[in-house]
Amino acid sequence: MITLNLQHIVEALKNDDVAAIPTETVYGLAGKADSYKAVAKIYNLKGRPSFNPLIVHVSCFEHIETFAEISPEQKACMDFFWSQKKSLTVVLNLKEKHPLTPLVTAGLPTVAIRMPHHPLALEIIHCTGPLAAPSANVSNKLSPTKAEHVQLSFKSNAPFILDGGECLVGVESTILNLASKKPELLRAGGVLKEDLEHYFKSDVPYVHTNIPNAPGQLKHHYSPGCPVILNKADVENGSVLLGFGPHTPPYAIFNLSKTANLEEAAHNLFTAMHKLALMKPKSITVMPIPKYGIGLAINDRLERAACTI
Ligand code: TXA
Ligand code: MG
């Protein structure tokens, strides 16, 4: 059920239940990170394989210190990006003793951590403590950028959903591995490879792998329920066109950005895909989108949506 009552959400979470909450990237399906019951319910509702760990969302550094090893350099990096309201997730080593349920990390010795900057998400986490929260959609389907998308995805199984309007960024956080010898980019997002390389003054390789151990990088993902054809502007019979830029033909159903602005396109991506999926087309055709800046994250999501294996 969609609600505007933050207190209901906090109560549900405190009682080891799950709830969908808005973040600046996409909506998250949240549960207390120290609650076996809540985190098991997250995996169940999503139909998510238990080897694919979750991100722990925090509202302050004190939260992190209870469960992860954190060096001054790692703290400085997080502080740098988070204080600028950037959507960055970092992977750190877990403390030997910590209160998280092992389900959250899928038994890995590392943990993914993110401080969202959506004011509602921060207020909730401040009241509940650290929350595990994957994107609030059934596994392998489109990510939700509106409360209605969450309701549509889970249908009658939908938990309480706090309506915080449309998500600002529109694609999931960038994931940076700080537990490896040298920093590695695990998932492209709003924080760009260039931003990370500028901060570290060195190359930050994009470790693109399909091994569950570097998870989330499962190939087939973000399915709109029909084939997705990339990098074309002419559509076959029964296909609908998702446009990008000023040269989008008039028969396109949606233009991600008339001015070819990549941030705007990222913000609109999942909302547009949900809209087109609801039309139940034979396929969705997507015009080419440049592969730089946040365009890298857009192409990553689209390539996974187009992948059939
Ligand atoms: O923007 C976001 O990050 C959203 C919002 C809700 O915060 N969350 C999100 O969660 O995208 P999810 O579960 O859809 O993606 C989390 C990703 C997965 O790809 C998972 O494999 C990866 O984080 N991950 C989690 N723990 C990890 C770890 N210890 N090492 C490497 N990757 C990890
Ligand atoms: Mg997801």
Short mmCIF file of C-alpha atoms and ligand atoms in Angstrom, two decimals:
data_model
loop_
_atom_site.label_atom_id
_atom_site.label_comp_id
_atom_site.label_asym_id
_atom_site.label_seq_id
_atom_site.Cartn_x
_atom_site.Cartn_y
_atom_site.Cartn_z
CA MET A 1 0.00 0.00 0.00
CA ILE A 2 1.30 3.44 -0.92
CA THR A 3 1.45 5.83 2.04
CA LEU A 4 2.75 9.25 3.02
CA ASN A 5 3.01 8.24 6.66
CA LEU A 6 6.70 7.94 7.54
CA GLN A 7 5.90 6.80 11.08
CA HIS A 8 4.08 3.70 9.75
CA ILE A 9 7.17 2.79 7.77
CA VAL A 10 9.46 3.25 10.77
CA GLU A 11 7.15 1.12 12.95
CA ALA A 12 6.98 -1.67 10.34
CA LEU A 13 10.78 -1.71 10.04
CA LYS A 14 11.31 -1.67 13.82
CA ASN A 15 9.00 -4.70 13.99
CA ASP A 16 11.27 -6.71 11.65
CA ASP A 17 8.99 -6.18 8.68
CA VAL A 18 9.98 -4.80 5.27
CA ALA A 19 8.91 -1.53 3.62
CA ALA A 20 9.70 0.25 0.37
CA ILE A 21 11.38 3.62 0.78
CA PRO A 22 12.42 6.33 -1.66
CA THR A 23 16.10 7.08 -2.23
CA GLU A 24 17.60 9.55 -4.69
CA THR A 25 18.60 6.70 -7.05
CA VAL A 26 15.70 4.20 -7.08
CA TYR A 27 13.17 2.95 -4.49
CA GLY A 28 14.60 0.38 -2.07
CA LEU A 29 12.94 -2.61 -0.40
CA ALA A 30 14.22 -2.06 3.13
CA GLY A 31 14.57 -4.22 6.22
CA LYS A 32 16.71 -3.94 9.34
CA ALA A 33 20.20 -5.18 8.46
CA ASP A 34 20.51 -7.00 11.81
CA SER A 35 17.21 -8.83 11.42
CA TYR A 36 17.27 -12.31 9.93
CA LYS A 37 13.48 -12.23 9.63
CA ALA A 38 13.38 -8.92 7.72
CA VAL A 39 16.26 -9.73 5.38
CA ALA A 40 14.90 -13.21 4.63
CA LYS A 41 11.61 -11.53 3.69
CA ILE A 42 13.46 -9.18 1.30
CA TYR A 43 15.04 -12.13 -0.55
CA ASN A 44 11.71 -13.95 -0.60
CA LEU A 45 9.62 -11.07 -1.89
CA LYS A 46 12.15 -10.24 -4.61
CA GLY A 47 12.77 -13.86 -5.54
CA ARG A 48 16.44 -12.93 -5.29
CA PRO A 49 19.10 -15.67 -5.25
CA SER A 50 20.63 -15.84 -1.77
CA PHE A 51 24.20 -15.60 -3.17
CA ASN A 52 23.56 -11.99 -4.29
CA PRO A 53 24.30 -9.74 -1.28
CA LEU A 54 22.49 -6.51 -0.33
CA ILE A 55 23.68 -2.95 0.28
CA VAL A 56 23.53 -1.72 3.89
CA HIS A 57 22.18 1.84 4.05
CA VAL A 58 23.39 4.08 6.87
CA SER A 59 22.72 7.64 8.00
CA CYS A 60 26.05 8.29 9.81
CA PHE A 61 29.61 6.98 10.15
CA GLU A 62 28.83 5.63 13.65
CA HIS A 63 26.56 3.08 11.97
CA ILE A 64 29.40 1.85 9.75
CA GLU A 65 31.82 1.51 12.63
CA THR A 66 29.61 -1.13 14.23
CA PHE A 67 30.04 -3.62 11.38
CA ALA A 68 32.88 -2.68 8.97
CA GLU A 69 36.62 -2.09 9.16
CA ILE A 70 37.21 1.47 8.08
CA SER A 71 40.59 3.17 7.59
CA PRO A 72 41.07 6.97 7.60
CA GLU A 73 41.67 6.85 3.80
CA GLN A 74 38.45 4.93 3.20
CA LYS A 75 36.55 7.31 5.47
CA ALA A 76 37.98 10.31 3.63
CA CYS A 77 36.84 8.86 0.30
CA MET A 78 33.27 8.27 1.50
CA ASP A 79 33.16 11.67 3.15
CA PHE A 80 34.36 13.34 -0.04
CA PHE A 81 31.58 11.90 -2.21
CA TRP A 82 28.77 11.67 0.34
CA SER A 83 29.23 15.25 1.55
CA GLN A 84 28.66 16.30 -2.07
CA LYS A 85 25.43 14.25 -2.12
CA LYS A 86 26.81 11.73 -4.59
CA SER A 87 25.24 8.28 -4.84
CA LEU A 88 28.21 6.07 -4.07
CA THR A 89 28.26 2.58 -2.53
CA VAL A 90 31.56 1.33 -1.16
CA VAL A 91 32.59 -2.23 -0.42
CA LEU A 92 34.61 -2.63 2.80
CA ASN A 93 35.79 -5.58 4.90
CA LEU A 94 33.37 -6.77 7.54
CA LYS A 95 34.44 -6.66 11.19
CA GLU A 96 35.07 -10.07 12.68
CA LYS A 97 32.23 -9.50 15.15
CA HIS A 98 29.27 -7.50 13.93
CA PRO A 99 25.50 -7.37 14.42
CA LEU A 100 24.46 -7.85 10.75
CA THR A 101 22.59 -10.98 9.79
CA PRO A 102 24.90 -13.06 7.53
CA LEU A 103 22.09 -13.11 4.94
CA VAL A 104 22.85 -9.47 4.09
CA THR A 105 26.36 -10.19 2.89
CA ALA A 106 25.53 -13.64 1.50
CA GLY A 107 28.36 -14.99 3.61
CA LEU A 108 31.04 -12.78 1.98
CA PRO A 109 33.78 -11.26 4.16
CA THR A 110 32.95 -7.86 2.70
CA VAL A 111 29.93 -5.56 2.90
CA ALA A 112 28.48 -2.92 0.54
CA ILE A 113 27.58 0.37 2.27
CA ARG A 114 25.79 3.47 1.12
CA MET A 115 24.62 6.71 2.72
CA PRO A 116 21.68 7.85 0.59
CA HIS A 117 21.01 11.57 0.51
CA HIS A 118 17.24 11.48 0.13
CA PRO A 119 15.96 13.30 3.25
CA LEU A 120 13.16 10.75 3.87
CA ALA A 121 15.55 7.80 3.60
CA LEU A 122 17.99 9.48 6.01
CA GLU A 123 15.21 10.26 8.50
CA ILE A 124 13.99 6.65 8.45
CA ILE A 125 17.49 5.17 8.88
CA HIS A 126 18.16 7.63 11.70
CA CYS A 127 15.15 6.10 13.52
CA THR A 128 15.73 2.42 12.66
CA GLY A 129 19.51 1.98 12.35
CA PRO A 130 21.22 0.42 9.29
CA LEU A 131 18.85 -0.93 6.64
CA ALA A 132 19.50 -3.53 3.98
CA ALA A 133 17.80 -2.36 0.79
CA PRO A 134 17.99 -3.75 -2.72
CA SER A 135 15.99 -2.03 -5.44
CA ALA A 136 12.26 -2.52 -4.73
CA ASN A 137 11.38 -4.72 -7.69
CA VAL A 138 10.96 -8.41 -8.35
CA SER A 139 14.39 -9.85 -9.24
CA ASN A 140 15.56 -9.25 -12.83
CA LYS A 141 12.77 -6.75 -13.58
CA LEU A 142 12.91 -2.98 -14.12
CA SER A 143 14.05 -0.85 -11.18
CA PRO A 144 11.40 1.43 -9.61
CA THR A 145 11.71 5.21 -9.78
CA LYS A 146 8.14 5.90 -8.56
CA ALA A 147 6.03 4.44 -5.73
CA GLU A 148 3.57 3.08 -8.33
CA HIS A 149 6.35 1.02 -9.94
CA VAL A 150 6.90 -0.78 -6.63
CA GLN A 151 3.18 -1.49 -6.28
CA LEU A 152 3.06 -2.80 -9.87
CA SER A 153 6.07 -5.05 -9.36
CA PHE A 154 4.91 -6.77 -6.15
CA LYS A 155 1.15 -6.55 -6.81
CA SER A 156 -0.80 -8.09 -3.89
CA ASN A 157 2.46 -8.91 -2.07
CA ALA A 158 3.47 -5.22 -1.99
CA PRO A 159 4.61 -3.98 1.43
CA PHE A 160 3.99 -0.45 2.76
CA ILE A 161 5.52 1.94 0.23
CA LEU A 162 6.49 5.45 1.30
CA ASP A 163 5.74 7.83 -1.57
CA GLY A 164 8.64 10.27 -1.94
CA GLY A 165 7.86 11.26 -5.52
CA GLU A 166 10.04 10.43 -8.52
CA CYS A 167 13.69 9.55 -7.84
CA LEU A 168 16.11 12.28 -8.82
CA VAL A 169 19.06 10.31 -10.25
CA GLY A 170 17.08 7.42 -11.76
CA VAL A 171 19.84 4.78 -11.94
CA GLU A 172 21.33 2.82 -9.06
CA SER A 173 24.40 3.95 -7.13
CA THR A 174 27.94 3.52 -8.40
CA ILE A 175 29.65 0.63 -6.58
CA LEU A 176 33.31 1.09 -5.65
CA ASN A 177 35.31 -1.75 -4.18
CA LEU A 178 37.64 -0.43 -1.46
CA ALA A 179 38.29 -3.89 -0.01
CA SER A 180 40.53 -4.89 -2.93
CA LYS A 181 44.23 -3.98 -3.18
CA LYS A 182 43.42 -1.10 -5.52
CA PRO A 183 40.01 0.58 -5.89
CA GLU A 184 37.76 -1.06 -8.50
CA LEU A 185 34.55 0.11 -10.10
CA LEU A 186 31.97 -2.70 -9.80
CA ARG A 187 28.85 -0.94 -11.10
CA ALA A 188 28.51 2.23 -13.17
CA GLY A 189 26.17 4.89 -11.80
CA GLY A 190 25.86 8.60 -11.08
CA VAL A 191 29.41 8.86 -9.72
CA LEU A 192 31.48 8.60 -12.87
CA LYS A 193 34.64 6.58 -13.49
CA GLU A 194 36.25 9.94 -14.29
CA ASP A 195 35.20 11.35 -10.87
CA LEU A 196 36.75 8.35 -9.09
CA GLU A 197 39.97 8.54 -11.11
CA HIS A 198 40.22 12.24 -10.39
CA TYR A 199 39.85 11.54 -6.67
CA PHE A 200 42.37 8.67 -6.56
CA LYS A 201 44.70 10.28 -9.14
CA SER A 202 44.97 6.85 -10.79
CA ASP A 203 43.11 4.44 -13.04
CA VAL A 204 40.05 2.82 -11.42
CA PRO A 205 39.37 -0.28 -13.53
CA TYR A 206 35.78 -1.26 -14.34
CA VAL A 207 35.67 -4.86 -13.19
CA HIS A 208 32.95 -6.27 -15.34
CA THR A 209 32.27 -9.79 -14.30
CA ASN A 210 29.48 -12.27 -14.16
CA ILE A 211 30.83 -14.34 -11.32
CA PRO A 212 28.41 -14.35 -8.38
CA ASN A 213 31.35 -13.44 -6.17
CA ALA A 214 31.42 -10.02 -7.77
CA PRO A 215 27.67 -10.04 -7.65
CA GLY A 216 24.97 -7.83 -8.98
CA GLN A 217 26.82 -8.15 -12.13
CA LEU A 218 24.43 -10.90 -13.14
CA LYS A 219 24.04 -10.44 -16.86
CA HIS A 220 20.31 -10.70 -17.48
CA HIS A 221 18.55 -8.00 -15.46
CA TYR A 222 16.10 -5.13 -15.79
CA SER A 223 13.72 -7.07 -18.04
CA PRO A 224 10.69 -5.08 -19.27
CA GLY A 225 8.96 -8.36 -20.23
CA CYS A 226 9.68 -8.13 -23.97
CA PRO A 227 12.81 -8.12 -26.18
CA VAL A 228 14.89 -4.93 -26.18
CA ILE A 229 16.68 -3.88 -29.39
CA LEU A 230 19.52 -1.39 -28.95
CA ASN A 231 21.10 1.33 -31.08
CA LYS A 232 18.43 1.64 -33.78
CA ALA A 233 15.98 4.37 -34.74
CA ASP A 234 13.86 2.45 -37.27
CA VAL A 235 11.34 0.15 -35.69
CA GLU A 236 9.98 -3.18 -36.84
CA ASN A 237 6.25 -3.89 -36.79
CA GLY A 238 4.91 -4.00 -33.24
CA SER A 239 7.98 -2.45 -31.68
CA VAL A 240 7.90 0.89 -29.84
CA LEU A 241 10.71 3.45 -30.00
CA LEU A 242 12.50 4.98 -27.03
CA GLY A 243 14.21 8.09 -28.37
CA PHE A 244 17.22 10.12 -27.33
CA GLY A 245 18.25 13.55 -28.55
CA PRO A 246 17.00 16.16 -31.00
CA HIS A 247 16.96 13.76 -33.98
CA THR A 248 14.39 11.45 -32.45
CA PRO A 249 11.71 10.62 -35.06
CA PRO A 250 8.17 11.82 -34.28
CA TYR A 251 6.87 8.24 -33.94
CA ALA A 252 8.98 7.67 -30.80
CA ILE A 253 6.73 7.09 -27.77
CA PHE A 254 9.15 8.76 -25.36
CA ASN A 255 12.29 10.88 -25.68
CA LEU A 256 14.77 10.36 -22.82
CA SER A 257 16.19 13.83 -23.44
CA LYS A 258 15.31 16.16 -26.32
CA THR A 259 18.56 18.06 -25.77
CA ALA A 260 20.67 14.88 -25.48
CA ASN A 261 21.38 15.61 -21.81
CA LEU A 262 22.64 12.38 -20.23
CA GLU A 263 21.63 13.24 -16.63
CA GLU A 264 18.09 13.91 -17.82
CA ALA A 265 18.12 10.62 -19.76
CA ALA A 266 19.26 8.68 -16.66
CA HIS A 267 16.53 10.34 -14.59
CA ASN A 268 13.89 9.30 -17.17
CA LEU A 269 15.24 5.84 -18.08
CA PHE A 270 13.25 3.49 -15.83
CA THR A 271 10.12 5.67 -15.83
CA ALA A 272 10.14 5.49 -19.65
CA MET A 273 10.83 1.75 -19.71
CA HIS A 274 7.94 1.13 -17.28
CA LYS A 275 5.67 3.25 -19.48
CA LEU A 276 6.62 1.38 -22.65
CA ALA A 277 6.38 -2.04 -20.94
CA LEU A 278 2.79 -1.25 -19.92
CA MET A 279 1.91 -0.90 -23.62
CA LYS A 280 2.82 -4.61 -23.98
CA PRO A 281 4.72 -4.07 -27.25
CA LYS A 282 6.35 -6.85 -29.30
CA SER A 283 9.70 -5.26 -28.48
CA ILE A 284 11.26 -1.98 -27.33
CA THR A 285 13.76 -0.33 -29.67
CA VAL A 286 16.20 2.16 -28.14
CA MET A 287 18.15 4.81 -30.05
CA PRO A 288 21.93 5.02 -29.48
CA ILE A 289 23.03 6.77 -26.28
CA PRO A 290 26.65 7.91 -25.88
CA LYS A 291 28.81 5.72 -23.65
CA TYR A 292 30.46 8.40 -21.54
CA GLY A 293 29.61 10.07 -18.26
CA ILE A 294 26.38 8.68 -16.83
CA GLY A 295 25.71 7.31 -20.33
CA LEU A 296 27.90 4.39 -19.26
CA ALA A 297 25.39 3.50 -16.53
CA ILE A 298 22.45 3.97 -18.92
CA ASN A 299 24.02 1.65 -21.51
CA ASP A 300 24.92 -0.88 -18.82
CA ARG A 301 21.26 -1.10 -17.70
CA LEU A 302 19.98 -1.23 -21.30
CA GLU A 303 22.47 -3.91 -22.35
CA ARG A 304 21.34 -6.06 -19.43
CA ALA A 305 17.68 -5.41 -20.33
CA ALA A 306 18.49 -6.55 -23.90
CA CYS A 307 20.40 -9.64 -22.77
CA THR A 308 18.51 -12.89 -23.15
CA ILE A 309 20.87 -15.22 -21.29
O1 TXA B 1 21.11 2.85 -5.69
C1 TXA B 1 21.20 1.75 -5.15
O2 TXA B 1 22.28 1.23 -4.88
C2 TXA B 1 19.86 1.04 -4.80
C3 TXA B 1 19.14 1.84 -3.74
C4 TXA B 1 17.88 1.16 -3.25
O3 TXA B 1 20.00 2.13 -2.69
N1 TXA B 1 20.11 -0.31 -4.36
C5 TXA B 1 20.49 -1.29 -5.21
O4 TXA B 1 20.56 -2.53 -4.62
O5 TXA B 1 20.73 -1.11 -6.37
P1 TXA B 1 20.65 -3.89 -5.45
O6 TXA B 1 20.50 -4.99 -4.44
O7 TXA B 1 19.67 -3.86 -6.55
O8 TXA B 1 22.12 -3.90 -5.94
C6 TXA B 1 23.16 -4.08 -5.00
C7 TXA B 1 24.39 -4.51 -5.69
C8 TXA B 1 24.26 -5.89 -6.22
O9 TXA B 1 24.76 -5.86 -7.52
C9 TXA B 1 25.13 -6.71 -5.30
O10 TXA B 1 25.63 -7.84 -5.92
C10 TXA B 1 26.21 -5.71 -4.96
O11 TXA B 1 25.49 -4.52 -4.77
N2 TXA B 1 26.91 -6.05 -3.71
C11 TXA B 1 26.39 -6.16 -2.48
N3 TXA B 1 27.33 -6.54 -1.59
C12 TXA B 1 28.48 -6.67 -2.27
C13 TXA B 1 29.83 -7.04 -1.93
N4 TXA B 1 30.16 -7.36 -0.67
N5 TXA B 1 30.75 -7.06 -2.90
C14 TXA B 1 30.42 -6.72 -4.18
N6 TXA B 1 29.17 -6.37 -4.57
C15 TXA B 1 28.22 -6.35 -3.64
MG MG B 2 18.45 -4.08 -8.44
#
